[in-house]
Amino acid sequence: MNCLLLEPGEWDPATGRARLAGRRCQHAREILRAQVGDRLRVGLVGGRMGQGRIVALDEALLELELAFDAEPPPKRPVELVLALPRMPVFRRLLSTAASLGVERILVVATARTEKSFWQSHDVAPDAIRERLLLGLEQARDTILPEVSLHRHFGSLVGEILPPRLAGRRAIVAHPAAASPCPHRVSGPITLFVGPEGGLLEDEIERLAAIGFEPVHLGARILRVEPVIPLLFGRLLD
Amino acid sequence: MNCLLLEPGEWDPATGRARLAGRRCQHAREILRAQVGDRLRVGLVGGRMGQGRIVALDEALLELELAFDAEPPPKRPVELVLALPRMPVFRRLLSTAASLGVERILVVATARTEKSFWQSHDVAPDAIRERLLLGLEQARDTILPEVSLHRHFGSLVGEILPPRLAGRRAIVAHPAAASPCPHRVSGPITLFVGPEGGLLEDEIERLAAIGFEPVHLGARILRVEPVIPLLFGRLLD
């Protein structure tokens, strides 16, 4: 945790103070080994960032005096369309995507997406939000990416994606693509990352028909989890 | 598994056949749903790649008729110097680094590396080799990266790294660096990726003194696990 995030209802703007228990209190004591008087980097979920001076700390409670005086870092202009992966990967990728500064995540079904994955508790809004917050705490950001779930590939490609792609470069990672992935693309990007096992040729054709460029990442077939930061490092400045 | 890897002693060059039990047999049946007559992509650890035609398959045994007729993909010209992370991350990163085509991995101790991590079974040669093989199977490669362990930062920086850096671009990821990480570097690269919590300023200075350029990846502090593929995507063509 490189930044302690508070929900708007967790501090009192009149006194400038917040009293926190649980995970954040424990983290301050055990991981940061913080003491009364120390200053921690803090952020208000959906709002500003700043510093919190510790005015009290014991096993059960962390009390902070807060000053919010800075803006969170700008989001990266990236919308990620992600085939729902298996749950351990999904949990980690939500945090990673939030830490990378993704604006929006569309979680989608493809032909090779396991249907049973949609039944997991990990795709519930609260579970997703928790994983995103971990990524924001890591990256020192306060703004949650928007996340939406799309269980029908047909309506995603037919109705939802086309109006969103105006003015954006749309790229789909596909090992059999003819072109390599470009470096340093300017302007907003929509990235489609398919499932382990890949997209079907028919799915690639439907994405190409609405403007997605299929690109490859070399001869090596990579897992979804490293592909997302790899594309970020490559495409963004 | 995008490629079934065999150890050199597991096939008979006289008959061109191999009989496999265990994980690979189970994978062929349950994940690939393969049947007699199907062809699987195969590779010989440390050697060539090719195809294996299934001549027998039951719950206990997979028998293949092998033809090795192709070279593995070239390695990427990258040597990775990695501060030993906590074990779940280490296990995944070994597979990821092997799949990305890293030539060599130096696993090192830094001031913020937990000493207890070195006691884990996961740093034993057999455990490391197993994780590397998973990455090679993923990426369709047969050549294991060399891995060495270095528990003394002083001798690493004083003796081991300097002669290795001749003719290479040496880069260390450091959030406080003045320069952003470059794109598309030509020639061989040595990448230093420190621990969660970062390298100390003193460690950065000692690395800079032997030729490492500190570079940042933007305002966001990222975990070690996505940083490695991110650097790969950015630095390599």
JSON list of N, CA, C and O in Angstrom, two decimals, chain A residues 117-156:
[
{"chain": "A", "resi": 117, "resn": "PHE", "atom": "N", "xyz": [-17.16, -19.43, -15.08]},
{"chain": "A", "resi": 117, "resn": "PHE", "atom": "CA", "xyz": [-16.45, -18.32, -14.43]},
{"chain": "A", "resi": 117, "resn": "PHE", "atom": "C", "xyz": [-17.42, -17.22, -14.00]},
{"chain": "A", "resi": 117, "resn": "PHE", "atom": "O", "xyz": [-17.18, -16.51, -13.02]},
{"chain": "A", "resi": 118, "resn": "TRP", "atom": "N", "xyz": [-18.52, -17.05, -14.75]},
{"chain": "A", "resi": 118, "resn": "TRP", "atom": "CA", "xyz": [-19.47, -15.96, -14.45]},
{"chain": "A", "resi": 118, "resn": "TRP", "atom": "C", "xyz": [-20.22, -16.20, -13.15]},
{"chain": "A", "resi": 118, "resn": "TRP", "atom": "O", "xyz": [-20.85, -15.28, -12.64]},
{"chain": "A", "resi": 119, "resn": "GLN", "atom": "N", "xyz": [-20.19, -17.43, -12.64]},
{"chain": "A", "resi": 119, "resn": "GLN", "atom": "CA", "xyz": [-20.92, -17.73, -11.40]},
{"chain": "A", "resi": 119, "resn": "GLN", "atom": "C", "xyz": [-20.10, -17.34, -10.17]},
{"chain": "A", "resi": 119, "resn": "GLN", "atom": "O", "xyz": [-20.62, -17.37, -9.05]},
{"chain": "A", "resi": 120, "resn": "SER", "atom": "N", "xyz": [-18.85, -17.01, -10.34]},
{"chain": "A", "resi": 120, "resn": "SER", "atom": "CA", "xyz": [-17.98, -16.78, -9.18]},
{"chain": "A", "resi": 120, "resn": "SER", "atom": "C", "xyz": [-18.37, -15.50, -8.43]},
{"chain": "A", "resi": 120, "resn": "SER", "atom": "O", "xyz": [-18.80, -14.51, -9.02]},
{"chain": "A", "resi": 121, "resn": "HIS", "atom": "N", "xyz": [-18.14, -15.53, -7.11]},
{"chain": "A", "resi": 121, "resn": "HIS", "atom": "CA", "xyz": [-18.31, -14.31, -6.30]},
{"chain": "A", "resi": 121, "resn": "HIS", "atom": "C", "xyz": [-17.37, -13.20, -6.76]},
{"chain": "A", "resi": 121, "resn": "HIS", "atom": "O", "xyz": [-17.66, -12.02, -6.58]},
{"chain": "A", "resi": 122, "resn": "ASP", "atom": "N", "xyz": [-16.25, -13.58, -7.38]},
{"chain": "A", "resi": 122, "resn": "ASP", "atom": "CA", "xyz": [-15.26, -12.57, -7.76]},
{"chain": "A", "resi": 122, "resn": "ASP", "atom": "C", "xyz": [-15.73, -11.62, -8.86]},
{"chain": "A", "resi": 122, "resn": "ASP", "atom": "O", "xyz": [-15.09, -10.60, -9.08]},
{"chain": "A", "resi": 123, "resn": "VAL", "atom": "N", "xyz": [-16.83, -11.95, -9.55]},
{"chain": "A", "resi": 123, "resn": "VAL", "atom": "CA", "xyz": [-17.34, -11.01, -10.55]},
{"chain": "A", "resi": 123, "resn": "VAL", "atom": "C", "xyz": [-18.45, -10.13, -9.97]},
{"chain": "A", "resi": 123, "resn": "VAL", "atom": "O", "xyz": [-19.02, -9.31, -10.70]},
{"chain": "A", "resi": 124, "resn": "ALA", "atom": "N", "xyz": [-18.75, -10.25, -8.68]},
{"chain": "A", "resi": 124, "resn": "ALA", "atom": "CA", "xyz": [-19.73, -9.36, -8.04]},
{"chain": "A", "resi": 124, "resn": "ALA", "atom": "C", "xyz": [-19.12, -7.96, -7.90]},
{"chain": "A", "resi": 124, "resn": "ALA", "atom": "O", "xyz": [-17.92, -7.82, -7.71]},
{"chain": "A", "resi": 125, "resn": "PRO", "atom": "N", "xyz": [-19.97, -6.91, -7.98]},
{"chain": "A", "resi": 125, "resn": "PRO", "atom": "CA", "xyz": [-19.45, -5.54, -7.95]},
{"chain": "A", "resi": 125, "resn": "PRO", "atom": "C", "xyz": [-18.56, -5.24, -6.74]},
{"chain": "A", "resi": 125, "resn": "PRO", "atom": "O", "xyz": [-17.52, -4.60, -6.88]},
{"chain": "A", "resi": 126, "resn": "ASP", "atom": "N", "xyz": [-18.95, -5.71, -5.55]},
{"chain": "A", "resi": 126, "resn": "ASP", "atom": "CA", "xyz": [-18.13, -5.43, -4.36]},
{"chain": "A", "resi": 126, "resn": "ASP", "atom": "C", "xyz": [-16.76, -6.08, -4.43]},
{"chain": "A", "resi": 126, "resn": "ASP", "atom": "O", "xyz": [-15.76, -5.49, -4.01]},
{"chain": "A", "resi": 127, "resn": "ALA", "atom": "N", "xyz": [-16.73, -7.31, -4.95]},
{"chain": "A", "resi": 127, "resn": "ALA", "atom": "CA", "xyz": [-15.45, -8.02, -5.05]},
{"chain": "A", "resi": 127, "resn": "ALA", "atom": "C", "xyz": [-14.55, -7.32, -6.07]},
{"chain": "A", "resi": 127, "resn": "ALA", "atom": "O", "xyz": [-13.34, -7.17, -5.86]},
{"chain": "A", "resi": 128, "resn": "ILE", "atom": "N", "xyz": [-15.14, -6.88, -7.18]},
{"chain": "A", "resi": 128, "resn": "ILE", "atom": "CA", "xyz": [-14.37, -6.17, -8.20]},
{"chain": "A", "resi": 128, "resn": "ILE", "atom": "C", "xyz": [-13.83, -4.86, -7.63]},
{"chain": "A", "resi": 128, "resn": "ILE", "atom": "O", "xyz": [-12.65, -4.52, -7.79]},
{"chain": "A", "resi": 129, "resn": "ARG", "atom": "N", "xyz": [-14.68, -4.12, -6.94]},
{"chain": "A", "resi": 129, "resn": "ARG", "atom": "CA", "xyz": [-14.27, -2.83, -6.38]},
{"chain": "A", "resi": 129, "resn": "ARG", "atom": "C", "xyz": [-13.09, -3.00, -5.41]},
{"chain": "A", "resi": 129, "resn": "ARG", "atom": "O", "xyz": [-12.15, -2.20, -5.41]},
{"chain": "A", "resi": 130, "resn": "GLU", "atom": "N", "xyz": [-13.15, -4.05, -4.59]},
{"chain": "A", "resi": 130, "resn": "GLU", "atom": "CA", "xyz": [-12.07, -4.29, -3.63]},
{"chain": "A", "resi": 130, "resn": "GLU", "atom": "C", "xyz": [-10.73, -4.51, -4.33]},
{"chain": "A", "resi": 130, "resn": "GLU", "atom": "O", "xyz": [-9.70, -3.99, -3.90]},
{"chain": "A", "resi": 131, "resn": "ARG", "atom": "N", "xyz": [-10.77, -5.28, -5.41]},
{"chain": "A", "resi": 131, "resn": "ARG", "atom": "CA", "xyz": [-9.52, -5.54, -6.15]},
{"chain": "A", "resi": 131, "resn": "ARG", "atom": "C", "xyz": [-9.02, -4.29, -6.84]},
{"chain": "A", "resi": 131, "resn": "ARG", "atom": "O", "xyz": [-7.81, -4.06, -6.95]},
{"chain": "A", "resi": 132, "resn": "LEU", "atom": "N", "xyz": [-9.95, -3.46, -7.34]},
{"chain": "A", "resi": 132, "resn": "LEU", "atom": "CA", "xyz": [-9.52, -2.21, -7.98]},
{"chain": "A", "resi": 132, "resn": "LEU", "atom": "C", "xyz": [-8.87, -1.27, -6.96]},
{"chain": "A", "resi": 132, "resn": "LEU", "atom": "O", "xyz": [-7.86, -0.63, -7.25]},
{"chain": "A", "resi": 133, "resn": "LEU", "atom": "N", "xyz": [-9.46, -1.21, -5.74]},
{"chain": "A", "resi": 133, "resn": "LEU", "atom": "CA", "xyz": [-8.91, -0.34, -4.71]},
{"chain": "A", "resi": 133, "resn": "LEU", "atom": "C", "xyz": [-7.47, -0.75, -4.35]},
{"chain": "A", "resi": 133, "resn": "LEU", "atom": "O", "xyz": [-6.62, 0.12, -4.12]},
{"chain": "A", "resi": 134, "resn": "LEU", "atom": "N", "xyz": [-7.20, -2.05, -4.32]},
{"chain": "A", "resi": 134, "resn": "LEU", "atom": "CA", "xyz": [-5.82, -2.50, -4.04]},
{"chain": "A", "resi": 134, "resn": "LEU", "atom": "C", "xyz": [-4.85, -1.95, -5.10]},
{"chain": "A", "resi": 134, "resn": "LEU", "atom": "O", "xyz": [-3.74, -1.54, -4.78]},
{"chain": "A", "resi": 135, "resn": "GLY", "atom": "N", "xyz": [-5.31, -1.95, -6.34]},
{"chain": "A", "resi": 135, "resn": "GLY", "atom": "CA", "xyz": [-4.47, -1.41, -7.42]},
{"chain": "A", "resi": 135, "resn": "GLY", "atom": "C", "xyz": [-4.27, 0.09, -7.29]},
{"chain": "A", "resi": 135, "resn": "GLY", "atom": "O", "xyz": [-3.17, 0.60, -7.53]},
{"chain": "A", "resi": 136, "resn": "LEU", "atom": "N", "xyz": [-5.32, 0.81, -6.90]},
{"chain": "A", "resi": 136, "resn": "LEU", "atom": "CA", "xyz": [-5.19, 2.26, -6.71]},
{"chain": "A", "resi": 136, "resn": "LEU", "atom": "C", "xyz": [-4.26, 2.58, -5.54]},
{"chain": "A", "resi": 136, "resn": "LEU", "atom": "O", "xyz": [-3.44, 3.50, -5.63]},
{"chain": "A", "resi": 137, "resn": "GLU", "atom": "N", "xyz": [-4.37, 1.83, -4.46]},
{"chain": "A", "resi": 137, "resn": "GLU", "atom": "CA", "xyz": [-3.47, 2.02, -3.32]},
{"chain": "A", "resi": 137, "resn": "GLU", "atom": "C", "xyz": [-2.01, 1.79, -3.72]},
{"chain": "A", "resi": 137, "resn": "GLU", "atom": "O", "xyz": [-1.10, 2.46, -3.24]},
{"chain": "A", "resi": 138, "resn": "GLN", "atom": "N", "xyz": [-1.80, 0.79, -4.58]},
{"chain": "A", "resi": 138, "resn": "GLN", "atom": "CA", "xyz": [-0.46, 0.49, -5.07]},
{"chain": "A", "resi": 138, "resn": "GLN", "atom": "C", "xyz": [0.10, 1.67, -5.88]},
{"chain": "A", "resi": 138, "resn": "GLN", "atom": "O", "xyz": [1.24, 2.08, -5.70]},
{"chain": "A", "resi": 139, "resn": "ALA", "atom": "N", "xyz": [-0.75, 2.21, -6.78]},
{"chain": "A", "resi": 139, "resn": "ALA", "atom": "CA", "xyz": [-0.28, 3.21, -7.75]},
{"chain": "A", "resi": 139, "resn": "ALA", "atom": "C", "xyz": [-0.42, 4.64, -7.27]},
{"chain": "A", "resi": 139, "resn": "ALA", "atom": "O", "xyz": [0.00, 5.55, -7.96]},
{"chain": "A", "resi": 140, "resn": "ARG", "atom": "N", "xyz": [-1.00, 4.85, -6.08]},
{"chain": "A", "resi": 140, "resn": "ARG", "atom": "CA", "xyz": [-1.27, 6.21, -5.58]},
{"chain": "A", "resi": 140, "resn": "ARG", "atom": "C", "xyz": [-2.25, 6.94, -6.49]},
{"chain": "A", "resi": 140, "resn": "ARG", "atom": "O", "xyz": [-1.92, 7.96, -7.11]},
{"chain": "A", "resi": 141, "resn": "ASP", "atom": "N", "xyz": [-3.43, 6.38, -6.56]},
{"chain": "A", "resi": 141, "resn": "ASP", "atom": "CA", "xyz": [-4.51, 6.95, -7.37]},
{"chain": "A", "resi": 141, "resn": "ASP", "atom": "C", "xyz": [-5.78, 6.82, -6.54]},
{"chain": "A", "resi": 141, "resn": "ASP", "atom": "O", "xyz": [-5.82, 6.05, -5.56]},
{"chain": "A", "resi": 142, "resn": "THR", "atom": "N", "xyz": [-6.80, 7.60, -6.89]},
{"chain": "A", "resi": 142, "resn": "THR", "atom": "CA", "xyz": [-8.06, 7.54, -6.13]},
{"chain": "A", "resi": 142, "resn": "THR", "atom": "C", "xyz": [-9.27, 7.24, -7.01]},
{"chain": "A", "resi": 142, "resn": "THR", "atom": "O", "xyz": [-10.36, 6.99, -6.49]},
{"chain": "A", "resi": 143, "resn": "ILE", "atom": "N", "xyz": [-9.10, 7.29, -8.32]},
{"chain": "A", "resi": 143, "resn": "ILE", "atom": "CA", "xyz": [-10.25, 7.21, -9.22]},
{"chain": "A", "resi": 143, "resn": "ILE", "atom": "C", "xyz": [-10.43, 5.77, -9.72]},
{"chain": "A", "resi": 143, "resn": "ILE", "atom": "O", "xyz": [-9.57, 5.24, -10.43]},
{"chain": "A", "resi": 144, "resn": "LEU", "atom": "N", "xyz": [-11.55, 5.18, -9.35]},
{"chain": "A", "resi": 144, "resn": "LEU", "atom": "CA", "xyz": [-11.82, 3.81, -9.78]},
{"chain": "A", "resi": 144, "resn": "LEU", "atom": "C", "xyz": [-12.08, 3.75, -11.28]},
{"chain": "A", "resi": 144, "resn": "LEU", "atom": "O", "xyz": [-12.85, 4.56, -11.80]},
{"chain": "A", "resi": 145, "resn": "PRO", "atom": "N", "xyz": [-11.47, 2.79, -11.98]},
{"chain": "A", "resi": 145, "resn": "PRO", "atom": "CA", "xyz": [-11.88, 2.57, -13.37]},
{"chain": "A", "resi": 145, "resn": "PRO", "atom": "C", "xyz": [-13.34, 2.09, -13.38]},
{"chain": "A", "resi": 145, "resn": "PRO", "atom": "O", "xyz": [-13.79, 1.44, -12.44]},
{"chain": "A", "resi": 146, "resn": "GLU", "atom": "N", "xyz": [-14.07, 2.46, -14.42]},
{"chain": "A", "resi": 146, "resn": "GLU", "atom": "CA", "xyz": [-15.41, 1.88, -14.60]},
{"chain": "A", "resi": 146, "resn": "GLU", "atom": "C", "xyz": [-15.27, 0.44, -15.07]},
{"chain": "A", "resi": 146, "resn": "GLU", "atom": "O", "xyz": [-14.44, 0.16, -15.94]},
{"chain": "A", "resi": 147, "resn": "VAL", "atom": "N", "xyz": [-16.08, -0.43, -14.51]},
{"chain": "A", "resi": 147, "resn": "VAL", "atom": "CA", "xyz": [-16.06, -1.83, -14.96]},
{"chain": "A", "resi": 147, "resn": "VAL", "atom": "C", "xyz": [-17.47, -2.25, -15.35]},
{"chain": "A", "resi": 147, "resn": "VAL", "atom": "O", "xyz": [-18.43, -1.97, -14.61]},
{"chain": "A", "resi": 148, "resn": "SER", "atom": "N", "xyz": [-17.61, -2.88, -16.50]},
{"chain": "A", "resi": 148, "resn": "SER", "atom": "CA", "xyz": [-18.91, -3.42, -16.89]},
{"chain": "A", "resi": 148, "resn": "SER", "atom": "C", "xyz": [-18.73, -4.85, -17.40]},
{"chain": "A", "resi": 148, "resn": "SER", "atom": "O", "xyz": [-17.66, -5.22, -17.87]},
{"chain": "A", "resi": 149, "resn": "LEU", "atom": "N", "xyz": [-19.79, -5.65, -17.24]},
{"chain": "A", "resi": 149, "resn": "LEU", "atom": "CA", "xyz": [-19.73, -7.07, -17.63]},
{"chain": "A", "resi": 149, "resn": "LEU", "atom": "C", "xyz": [-20.62, -7.30, -18.84]},
{"chain": "A", "resi": 149, "resn": "LEU", "atom": "O", "xyz": [-21.75, -6.79, -18.89]},
{"chain": "A", "resi": 150, "resn": "HIS", "atom": "N", "xyz": [-20.12, -8.06, -19.81]},
{"chain": "A", "resi": 150, "resn": "HIS", "atom": "CA", "xyz": [-20.84, -8.27, -21.07]},
{"chain": "A", "resi": 150, "resn": "HIS", "atom": "C", "xyz": [-20.80, -9.74, -21.43]},
{"chain": "A", "resi": 150, "resn": "HIS", "atom": "O", "xyz": [-19.78, -10.24, -21.92]},
{"chain": "A", "resi": 151, "resn": "ARG", "atom": "N", "xyz": [-21.92, -10.40, -21.19]},
{"chain": "A", "resi": 151, "resn": "ARG", "atom": "CA", "xyz": [-21.92, -11.85, -21.37]},
{"chain": "A", "resi": 151, "resn": "ARG", "atom": "C", "xyz": [-22.32, -12.27, -22.78]},
{"chain": "A", "resi": 151, "resn": "ARG", "atom": "O", "xyz": [-22.39, -13.46, -23.07]},
{"chain": "A", "resi": 152, "resn": "HIS", "atom": "N", "xyz": [-22.60, -11.31, -23.67]},
{"chain": "A", "resi": 152, "resn": "HIS", "atom": "CA", "xyz": [-23.00, -11.68, -25.03]},
{"chain": "A", "resi": 152, "resn": "HIS", "atom": "C", "xyz": [-22.09, -11.01, -26.05]},
{"chain": "A", "resi": 152, "resn": "HIS", "atom": "O", "xyz": [-22.16, -9.80, -26.26]},
{"chain": "A", "resi": 153, "resn": "PHE", "atom": "N", "xyz": [-21.21, -11.81, -26.63]},
{"chain": "A", "resi": 153, "resn": "PHE", "atom": "CA", "xyz": [-20.24, -11.29, -27.60]},
{"chain": "A", "resi": 153, "resn": "PHE", "atom": "C", "xyz": [-20.95, -10.58, -28.75]},
{"chain": "A", "resi": 153, "resn": "PHE", "atom": "O", "xyz": [-20.50, -9.53, -29.22]},
{"chain": "A", "resi": 154, "resn": "GLY", "atom": "N", "xyz": [-22.09, -11.13, -29.17]},
{"chain": "A", "resi": 154, "resn": "GLY", "atom": "CA", "xyz": [-22.82, -10.56, -30.30]},
{"chain": "A", "resi": 154, "resn": "GLY", "atom": "C", "xyz": [-23.26, -9.12, -30.04]},
{"chain": "A", "resi": 154, "resn": "GLY", "atom": "O", "xyz": [-23.02, -8.24, -30.87]},
{"chain": "A", "resi": 155, "resn": "SER", "atom": "N", "xyz": [-23.87, -8.86, -28.89]},
{"chain": "A", "resi": 155, "resn": "SER", "atom": "CA", "xyz": [-24.32, -7.49, -28.63]},
{"chain": "A", "resi": 155, "resn": "SER", "atom": "C", "xyz": [-23.15, -6.58, -28.30]},
{"chain": "A", "resi": 155, "resn": "SER", "atom": "O", "xyz": [-23.17, -5.38, -28.60]},
{"chain": "A", "resi": 156, "resn": "LEU", "atom": "N", "xyz": [-22.09, -7.13, -27.72]},
{"chain": "A", "resi": 156, "resn": "LEU", "atom": "CA", "xyz": [-20.87, -6.34, -27.47]},
{"chain": "A", "resi": 156, "resn": "LEU", "atom": "C", "xyz": [-20.34, -5.77, -28.79]},
{"chain": "A", "resi": 156, "resn": "LEU", "atom": "O", "xyz": [-20.10, -4.57, -28.92]}
]
